[in-house]
Amino acid sequence: MEDLQLIIVADDPLARGWWQQLLTNVDDCTVVAQINSTTHWPEEIETYYGDAVLWDLGWEAPDTLPDLTDLSLPTLALVADDETANLVWQANIPGILSRETSANELAHALRAITLGLTILGPGLRDAVSRDVTNWPWPEIPTLTPRETEVLQLIAQGLTNKAIAHQLDISDHTVKFHVNSAMSKLNAPSRTVAVVQATRLGLINI
């Protein structure tokens, strides 16, 4: 899988540096630019070759948002409260997570929005006011305890070999559980399987 080319947008330079450091430790992520959110960043990101935008809105809800009508890249917003989550949701941003999220959750969510998926972090679905009751949420599959355990470990960044060692099973058995879970979740990759399982509440990150 090719590295995900990311653009970080945040008003606070310390926050920009923090997210870059956090994502640099994730194998399939590369930060190609940092942009100040007080500029006209939706236009500025077009000068970089990126796959997705990580937008940190800080700890306080902004009074207004920039014009996001012609936003050229899928964007994941990091919010601190329900008010900000709802504000961003109304702007049709496809991904919203808490600012207190982990590096692995960020990476999985960023990969998911580039695949056209919509991501709402745990607890945020009730915070947004736009109706989501008629969304085409996938039917919740039934995973075995072992499949759930394996997906949980994948979400923590473990390889198949590391999972096999931790669970004291063979690499072949791990691969069997991964493939089975991917099939049940209709996921084309391990990353999407983790995103789907998290979205459906089957695992926690």
PDB file of C-alpha atoms in Angstrom:
ATOM      1  CA  MET A   1       0.000   0.000   0.000  1.00  0.00           C
ATOM      2  CA  GLU A   2       1.380   3.409  -1.003  1.00  0.00           C
ATOM      3  CA  ASP A   3       1.975   6.016   1.669  1.00  0.00           C
ATOM      4  CA  LEU A   4      -0.884   8.396   2.319  1.00  0.00           C
ATOM      5  CA  GLN A   5       0.270  11.940   1.468  1.00  0.00           C
ATOM      6  CA  LEU A   6      -1.181  14.238   4.126  1.00  0.00           C
ATOM      7  CA  ILE A   7      -1.579  17.981   4.549  1.00  0.00           C
ATOM      8  CA  ILE A   8      -1.965  19.248   8.123  1.00  0.00           C
ATOM      9  CA  VAL A   9      -4.024  22.389   8.700  1.00  0.00           C
ATOM     10  CA  ALA A  10      -4.057  24.056  12.129  1.00  0.00           C
ATOM     11  CA  ASP A  11      -3.861  27.538  13.581  1.00  0.00           C
ATOM     12  CA  ASP A  12      -1.471  26.502  16.357  1.00  0.00           C
ATOM     13  CA  PRO A  13       2.054  25.714  15.092  1.00  0.00           C
ATOM     14  CA  LEU A  14       2.613  23.451  18.104  1.00  0.00           C
ATOM     15  CA  ALA A  15      -0.466  21.446  17.124  1.00  0.00           C
ATOM     16  CA  ARG A  16       0.774  21.165  13.542  1.00  0.00           C
ATOM     17  CA  GLY A  17       4.109  19.880  14.776  1.00  0.00           C
ATOM     18  CA  TRP A  18       2.438  17.439  17.179  1.00  0.00           C
ATOM     19  CA  TRP A  19       0.219  15.878  14.508  1.00  0.00           C
ATOM     20  CA  GLN A  20       3.160  15.620  12.117  1.00  0.00           C
ATOM     21  CA  GLN A  21       5.255  13.867  14.767  1.00  0.00           C
ATOM     22  CA  LEU A  22       2.375  11.553  15.638  1.00  0.00           C
ATOM     23  CA  LEU A  23       1.656  10.581  12.033  1.00  0.00           C
ATOM     24  CA  THR A  24       5.316  10.244  11.092  1.00  0.00           C
ATOM     25  CA  ASN A  25       5.400   7.204  13.381  1.00  0.00           C
ATOM     26  CA  VAL A  26       2.657   5.515  11.326  1.00  0.00           C
ATOM     27  CA  ASP A  27       4.181   3.416   8.547  1.00  0.00           C
ATOM     28  CA  ASP A  28       1.859   4.341   5.689  1.00  0.00           C
ATOM     29  CA  CYS A  29       1.567   8.094   6.335  1.00  0.00           C
ATOM     30  CA  THR A  30       3.731  10.932   5.038  1.00  0.00           C
ATOM     31  CA  VAL A  31       3.112  14.591   5.885  1.00  0.00           C
ATOM     32  CA  VAL A  32       3.850  16.739   2.828  1.00  0.00           C
ATOM     33  CA  ALA A  33       2.794  20.155   4.149  1.00  0.00           C
ATOM     34  CA  GLN A  34       1.702  22.144   7.197  1.00  0.00           C
ATOM     35  CA  ILE A  35      -0.679  25.072   6.662  1.00  0.00           C
ATOM     36  CA  ASN A  36      -1.948  27.796   8.980  1.00  0.00           C
ATOM     37  CA  SER A  37      -5.734  27.524   9.245  1.00  0.00           C
ATOM     38  CA  THR A  38      -6.142  31.298   9.425  1.00  0.00           C
ATOM     39  CA  THR A  39      -5.120  31.561   5.761  1.00  0.00           C
ATOM     40  CA  HIS A  40      -7.284  30.633   2.787  1.00  0.00           C
ATOM     41  CA  TRP A  41      -6.223  27.042   3.235  1.00  0.00           C
ATOM     42  CA  PRO A  42      -8.876  25.403   0.999  1.00  0.00           C
ATOM     43  CA  GLU A  43      -7.218  27.146  -1.955  1.00  0.00           C
ATOM     44  CA  GLU A  44      -3.677  26.754  -0.648  1.00  0.00           C
ATOM     45  CA  ILE A  45      -3.830  22.958  -0.404  1.00  0.00           C
ATOM     46  CA  GLU A  46      -4.157  22.795  -4.191  1.00  0.00           C
ATOM     47  CA  THR A  47      -0.479  23.758  -4.493  1.00  0.00           C
ATOM     48  CA  TYR A  48       0.564  20.505  -2.792  1.00  0.00           C
ATOM     49  CA  TYR A  49       0.341  16.915  -3.959  1.00  0.00           C
ATOM     50  CA  GLY A  50      -1.728  15.431  -1.151  1.00  0.00           C
ATOM     51  CA  ASP A  51      -4.267  12.651  -0.738  1.00  0.00           C
ATOM     52  CA  ALA A  52      -6.105  14.002   2.310  1.00  0.00           C
ATOM     53  CA  VAL A  53      -6.232  16.890   4.775  1.00  0.00           C
ATOM     54  CA  LEU A  54      -6.055  16.661   8.556  1.00  0.00           C
ATOM     55  CA  TRP A  55      -7.748  19.808   9.888  1.00  0.00           C
ATOM     56  CA  ASP A  56      -7.339  20.603  13.584  1.00  0.00           C
ATOM     57  CA  LEU A  57      -9.896  23.181  14.713  1.00  0.00           C
ATOM     58  CA  GLY A  58      -8.340  23.642  18.154  1.00  0.00           C
ATOM     59  CA  TRP A  59     -10.015  23.692  21.546  1.00  0.00           C
ATOM     60  CA  GLU A  60     -12.651  26.387  20.902  1.00  0.00           C
ATOM     61  CA  ALA A  61     -15.436  26.431  18.320  1.00  0.00           C
ATOM     62  CA  PRO A  62     -14.656  28.956  15.541  1.00  0.00           C
ATOM     63  CA  ASP A  63     -17.088  31.769  14.840  1.00  0.00           C
ATOM     64  CA  THR A  64     -17.083  30.975  11.132  1.00  0.00           C
ATOM     65  CA  LEU A  65     -15.571  28.438   8.769  1.00  0.00           C
ATOM     66  CA  PRO A  66     -13.698  29.139   5.537  1.00  0.00           C
ATOM     67  CA  ASP A  67     -15.530  28.563   2.281  1.00  0.00           C
ATOM     68  CA  LEU A  68     -15.390  24.790   1.873  1.00  0.00           C
ATOM     69  CA  THR A  69     -17.653  24.592  -1.185  1.00  0.00           C
ATOM     70  CA  ASP A  70     -14.900  23.642  -3.602  1.00  0.00           C
ATOM     71  CA  LEU A  71     -12.661  21.744  -1.199  1.00  0.00           C
ATOM     72  CA  SER A  72     -10.454  19.650  -3.476  1.00  0.00           C
ATOM     73  CA  LEU A  73      -9.263  16.953  -1.044  1.00  0.00           C
ATOM     74  CA  PRO A  74     -11.115  14.679   1.411  1.00  0.00           C
ATOM     75  CA  THR A  75     -10.774  16.236   4.840  1.00  0.00           C
ATOM     76  CA  LEU A  76     -10.770  14.857   8.361  1.00  0.00           C
ATOM     77  CA  ALA A  77     -11.601  17.423  11.035  1.00  0.00           C
ATOM     78  CA  LEU A  78     -10.418  17.153  14.642  1.00  0.00           C
ATOM     79  CA  VAL A  79     -12.806  18.781  17.106  1.00  0.00           C
ATOM     80  CA  ALA A  80     -12.882  19.379  20.834  1.00  0.00           C
ATOM     81  CA  ASP A  81     -16.628  19.517  21.486  1.00  0.00           C
ATOM     82  CA  ASP A  82     -20.099  18.767  20.129  1.00  0.00           C
ATOM     83  CA  GLU A  83     -20.674  22.367  19.005  1.00  0.00           C
ATOM     84  CA  THR A  84     -17.650  22.296  16.715  1.00  0.00           C
ATOM     85  CA  ALA A  85     -18.527  18.804  15.486  1.00  0.00           C
ATOM     86  CA  ASN A  86     -21.981  19.973  14.454  1.00  0.00           C
ATOM     87  CA  LEU A  87     -20.604  23.107  12.773  1.00  0.00           C
ATOM     88  CA  VAL A  88     -18.163  21.055  10.695  1.00  0.00           C
ATOM     89  CA  TRP A  89     -20.795  18.419   9.943  1.00  0.00           C
ATOM     90  CA  GLN A  90     -23.086  21.058   8.456  1.00  0.00           C
ATOM     91  CA  ALA A  91     -20.219  21.999   6.117  1.00  0.00           C
ATOM     92  CA  ASN A  92     -20.285  18.426   4.719  1.00  0.00           C
ATOM     93  CA  ILE A  93     -16.817  17.437   5.914  1.00  0.00           C
ATOM     94  CA  PRO A  94     -16.636  13.632   5.456  1.00  0.00           C
ATOM     95  CA  GLY A  95     -14.590  12.829   8.559  1.00  0.00           C
ATOM     96  CA  ILE A  96     -14.848  14.087  12.139  1.00  0.00           C
ATOM     97  CA  LEU A  97     -12.926  12.780  15.141  1.00  0.00           C
ATOM     98  CA  SER A  98     -12.093  13.990  18.624  1.00  0.00           C
ATOM     99  CA  ARG A  99      -8.809  15.852  19.087  1.00  0.00           C
ATOM    100  CA  GLU A 100      -7.962  13.193  21.684  1.00  0.00           C
ATOM    101  CA  THR A 101      -7.773  10.429  19.103  1.00  0.00           C
ATOM    102  CA  SER A 102      -4.836   8.061  18.642  1.00  0.00           C
ATOM    103  CA  ALA A 103      -2.337   7.904  15.778  1.00  0.00           C
ATOM    104  CA  ASN A 104      -3.684   4.574  14.520  1.00  0.00           C
ATOM    105  CA  GLU A 105      -7.280   5.759  14.584  1.00  0.00           C
ATOM    106  CA  LEU A 106      -6.246   8.888  12.681  1.00  0.00           C
ATOM    107  CA  ALA A 107      -4.424   6.873  10.050  1.00  0.00           C
ATOM    108  CA  HIS A 108      -7.327   4.461   9.539  1.00  0.00           C
ATOM    109  CA  ALA A 109      -9.857   7.302   9.328  1.00  0.00           C
ATOM    110  CA  LEU A 110      -7.727   9.292   6.871  1.00  0.00           C
ATOM    111  CA  ARG A 111      -7.342   6.234   4.667  1.00  0.00           C
ATOM    112  CA  ALA A 112     -11.110   5.640   4.861  1.00  0.00           C
ATOM    113  CA  ILE A 113     -12.124   9.121   3.684  1.00  0.00           C
ATOM    114  CA  THR A 114      -9.851   8.769   0.652  1.00  0.00           C
ATOM    115  CA  LEU A 115     -11.910   5.671  -0.203  1.00  0.00           C
ATOM    116  CA  GLY A 116     -15.121   7.687  -0.088  1.00  0.00           C
ATOM    117  CA  LEU A 117     -16.263   6.606   3.376  1.00  0.00           C
ATOM    118  CA  THR A 118     -17.762   8.971   5.950  1.00  0.00           C
ATOM    119  CA  ILE A 119     -16.280   8.767   9.433  1.00  0.00           C
ATOM    120  CA  LEU A 120     -17.827   9.994  12.673  1.00  0.00           C
ATOM    121  CA  GLY A 121     -15.888   9.377  15.857  1.00  0.00           C
ATOM    122  CA  PRO A 122     -17.392   7.547  18.851  1.00  0.00           C
ATOM    123  CA  GLY A 123     -20.145   9.625  20.442  1.00  0.00           C
ATOM    124  CA  LEU A 124     -20.278  12.221  17.671  1.00  0.00           C
ATOM    125  CA  ARG A 125     -23.219  10.750  15.775  1.00  0.00           C
ATOM    126  CA  ASP A 126     -25.579  12.037  18.485  1.00  0.00           C
ATOM    127  CA  ALA A 127     -23.861  15.438  18.459  1.00  0.00           C
ATOM    128  CA  VAL A 128     -24.636  16.367  14.855  1.00  0.00           C
ATOM    129  CA  SER A 129     -27.985  17.810  13.867  1.00  0.00           C
ATOM    130  CA  ARG A 130     -28.139  16.766  10.200  1.00  0.00           C
ATOM    131  CA  ASP A 131     -30.343  13.702   9.957  1.00  0.00           C
ATOM    132  CA  VAL A 132     -28.343  10.479   9.820  1.00  0.00           C
ATOM    133  CA  THR A 133     -31.217   8.092  10.494  1.00  0.00           C
ATOM    134  CA  ASN A 134     -31.634   7.356   6.782  1.00  0.00           C
ATOM    135  CA  TRP A 135     -27.953   6.825   6.091  1.00  0.00           C
ATOM    136  CA  PRO A 136     -27.093   3.554   4.361  1.00  0.00           C
ATOM    137  CA  TRP A 137     -25.320   2.178   7.425  1.00  0.00           C
ATOM    138  CA  PRO A 138     -24.133  -1.337   6.650  1.00  0.00           C
ATOM    139  CA  GLU A 139     -25.849  -4.251   8.322  1.00  0.00           C
ATOM    140  CA  ILE A 140     -23.871  -5.126  11.428  1.00  0.00           C
ATOM    141  CA  PRO A 141     -22.147  -8.482  10.860  1.00  0.00           C
ATOM    142  CA  THR A 142     -21.422 -11.020  13.559  1.00  0.00           C
ATOM    143  CA  LEU A 143     -17.711 -11.445  14.181  1.00  0.00           C
ATOM    144  CA  THR A 144     -16.315 -14.313  16.184  1.00  0.00           C
ATOM    145  CA  PRO A 145     -14.453 -13.441  19.409  1.00  0.00           C
ATOM    146  CA  ARG A 146     -11.167 -14.315  17.697  1.00  0.00           C
ATOM    147  CA  GLU A 147     -11.927 -12.154  14.645  1.00  0.00           C
ATOM    148  CA  THR A 148     -12.753  -9.257  16.952  1.00  0.00           C
ATOM    149  CA  GLU A 149      -9.549  -9.820  18.892  1.00  0.00           C
ATOM    150  CA  VAL A 150      -7.456  -9.904  15.725  1.00  0.00           C
ATOM    151  CA  LEU A 151      -9.044  -6.707  14.365  1.00  0.00           C
ATOM    152  CA  GLN A 152      -8.459  -5.007  17.697  1.00  0.00           C
ATOM    153  CA  LEU A 153      -4.765  -5.858  17.482  1.00  0.00           C
ATOM    154  CA  ILE A 154      -4.562  -4.702  13.864  1.00  0.00           C
ATOM    155  CA  ALA A 155      -6.030  -1.392  15.025  1.00  0.00           C
ATOM    156  CA  GLN A 156      -3.147  -1.158  17.488  1.00  0.00           C
ATOM    157  CA  GLY A 157      -0.716  -1.395  14.594  1.00  0.00           C
ATOM    158  CA  LEU A 158       0.394  -5.034  14.987  1.00  0.00           C
ATOM    159  CA  THR A 159       1.445  -7.115  11.984  1.00  0.00           C
ATOM    160  CA  ASN A 160       0.072 -10.616  11.377  1.00  0.00           C
ATOM    161  CA  LYS A 161       3.298 -12.089  12.713  1.00  0.00           C
ATOM    162  CA  ALA A 162       3.123 -10.016  15.888  1.00  0.00           C
ATOM    163  CA  ILE A 163      -0.535 -10.963  16.362  1.00  0.00           C
ATOM    164  CA  ALA A 164       0.305 -14.637  15.948  1.00  0.00           C
ATOM    165  CA  HIS A 165       3.021 -14.345  18.573  1.00  0.00           C
ATOM    166  CA  GLN A 166       0.776 -12.495  21.030  1.00  0.00           C
ATOM    167  CA  LEU A 167      -2.153 -14.891  20.617  1.00  0.00           C
ATOM    168  CA  ASP A 168       0.081 -17.971  20.406  1.00  0.00           C
ATOM    169  CA  ILE A 169      -1.407 -19.079  17.089  1.00  0.00           C
ATOM    170  CA  SER A 170       0.085 -19.575  13.612  1.00  0.00           C
ATOM    171  CA  ASP A 171       0.502 -16.879  10.992  1.00  0.00           C
ATOM    172  CA  HIS A 172      -1.813 -18.916   8.756  1.00  0.00           C
ATOM    173  CA  THR A 173      -4.544 -18.853  11.416  1.00  0.00           C
ATOM    174  CA  VAL A 174      -4.212 -15.094  11.814  1.00  0.00           C
ATOM    175  CA  LYS A 175      -4.502 -14.639   8.056  1.00  0.00           C
ATOM    176  CA  PHE A 176      -7.615 -16.838   8.044  1.00  0.00           C
ATOM    177  CA  HIS A 177      -9.302 -14.674  10.709  1.00  0.00           C
ATOM    178  CA  VAL A 178      -8.295 -11.455   8.944  1.00  0.00           C
ATOM    179  CA  ASN A 179      -9.707 -12.631   5.623  1.00  0.00           C
ATOM    180  CA  SER A 180     -12.888 -13.857   7.278  1.00  0.00           C
ATOM    181  CA  ALA A 181     -13.424 -10.529   9.033  1.00  0.00           C
ATOM    182  CA  MET A 182     -12.719  -8.595   5.825  1.00  0.00           C
ATOM    183  CA  SER A 183     -15.270 -10.719   3.990  1.00  0.00           C
ATOM    184  CA  LYS A 184     -17.960 -10.171   6.639  1.00  0.00           C
ATOM    185  CA  LEU A 185     -17.293  -6.412   6.648  1.00  0.00           C
ATOM    186  CA  ASN A 186     -17.097  -6.243   2.852  1.00  0.00           C
ATOM    187  CA  ALA A 187     -13.718  -4.548   3.249  1.00  0.00           C
ATOM    188  CA  PRO A 188     -11.039  -4.562   0.510  1.00  0.00           C
ATOM    189  CA  SER A 189      -8.177  -4.188   2.995  1.00  0.00           C
ATOM    190  CA  ARG A 190      -7.186  -4.589   6.646  1.00  0.00           C
ATOM    191  CA  THR A 191      -7.379  -0.821   7.097  1.00  0.00           C
ATOM    192  CA  VAL A 192     -10.928  -0.563   5.787  1.00  0.00           C
ATOM    193  CA  ALA A 193     -11.939  -3.595   7.902  1.00  0.00           C
ATOM    194  CA  VAL A 194     -10.716  -1.806  11.035  1.00  0.00           C
ATOM    195  CA  VAL A 195     -12.504   1.411  10.029  1.00  0.00           C
ATOM    196  CA  GLN A 196     -15.756  -0.433   9.345  1.00  0.00           C
ATOM    197  CA  ALA A 197     -15.536  -2.416  12.591  1.00  0.00           C
ATOM    198  CA  THR A 198     -14.880   0.778  14.555  1.00  0.00           C
ATOM    199  CA  ARG A 199     -17.699   2.606  12.801  1.00  0.00           C
ATOM    200  CA  LEU A 200     -20.108  -0.220  13.657  1.00  0.00           C
ATOM    201  CA  GLY A 201     -18.976  -0.358  17.272  1.00  0.00           C
ATOM    202  CA  LEU A 202     -17.501  -3.843  16.947  1.00  0.00           C
ATOM    203  CA  ILE A 203     -14.078  -2.753  18.224  1.00  0.00           C
ATOM    204  CA  ASN A 204     -12.729   0.237  20.107  1.00  0.00           C
ATOM    205  CA  ILE A 205      -9.607   2.211  19.270  1.00  0.00           C
TER     206      ILE A 205
END
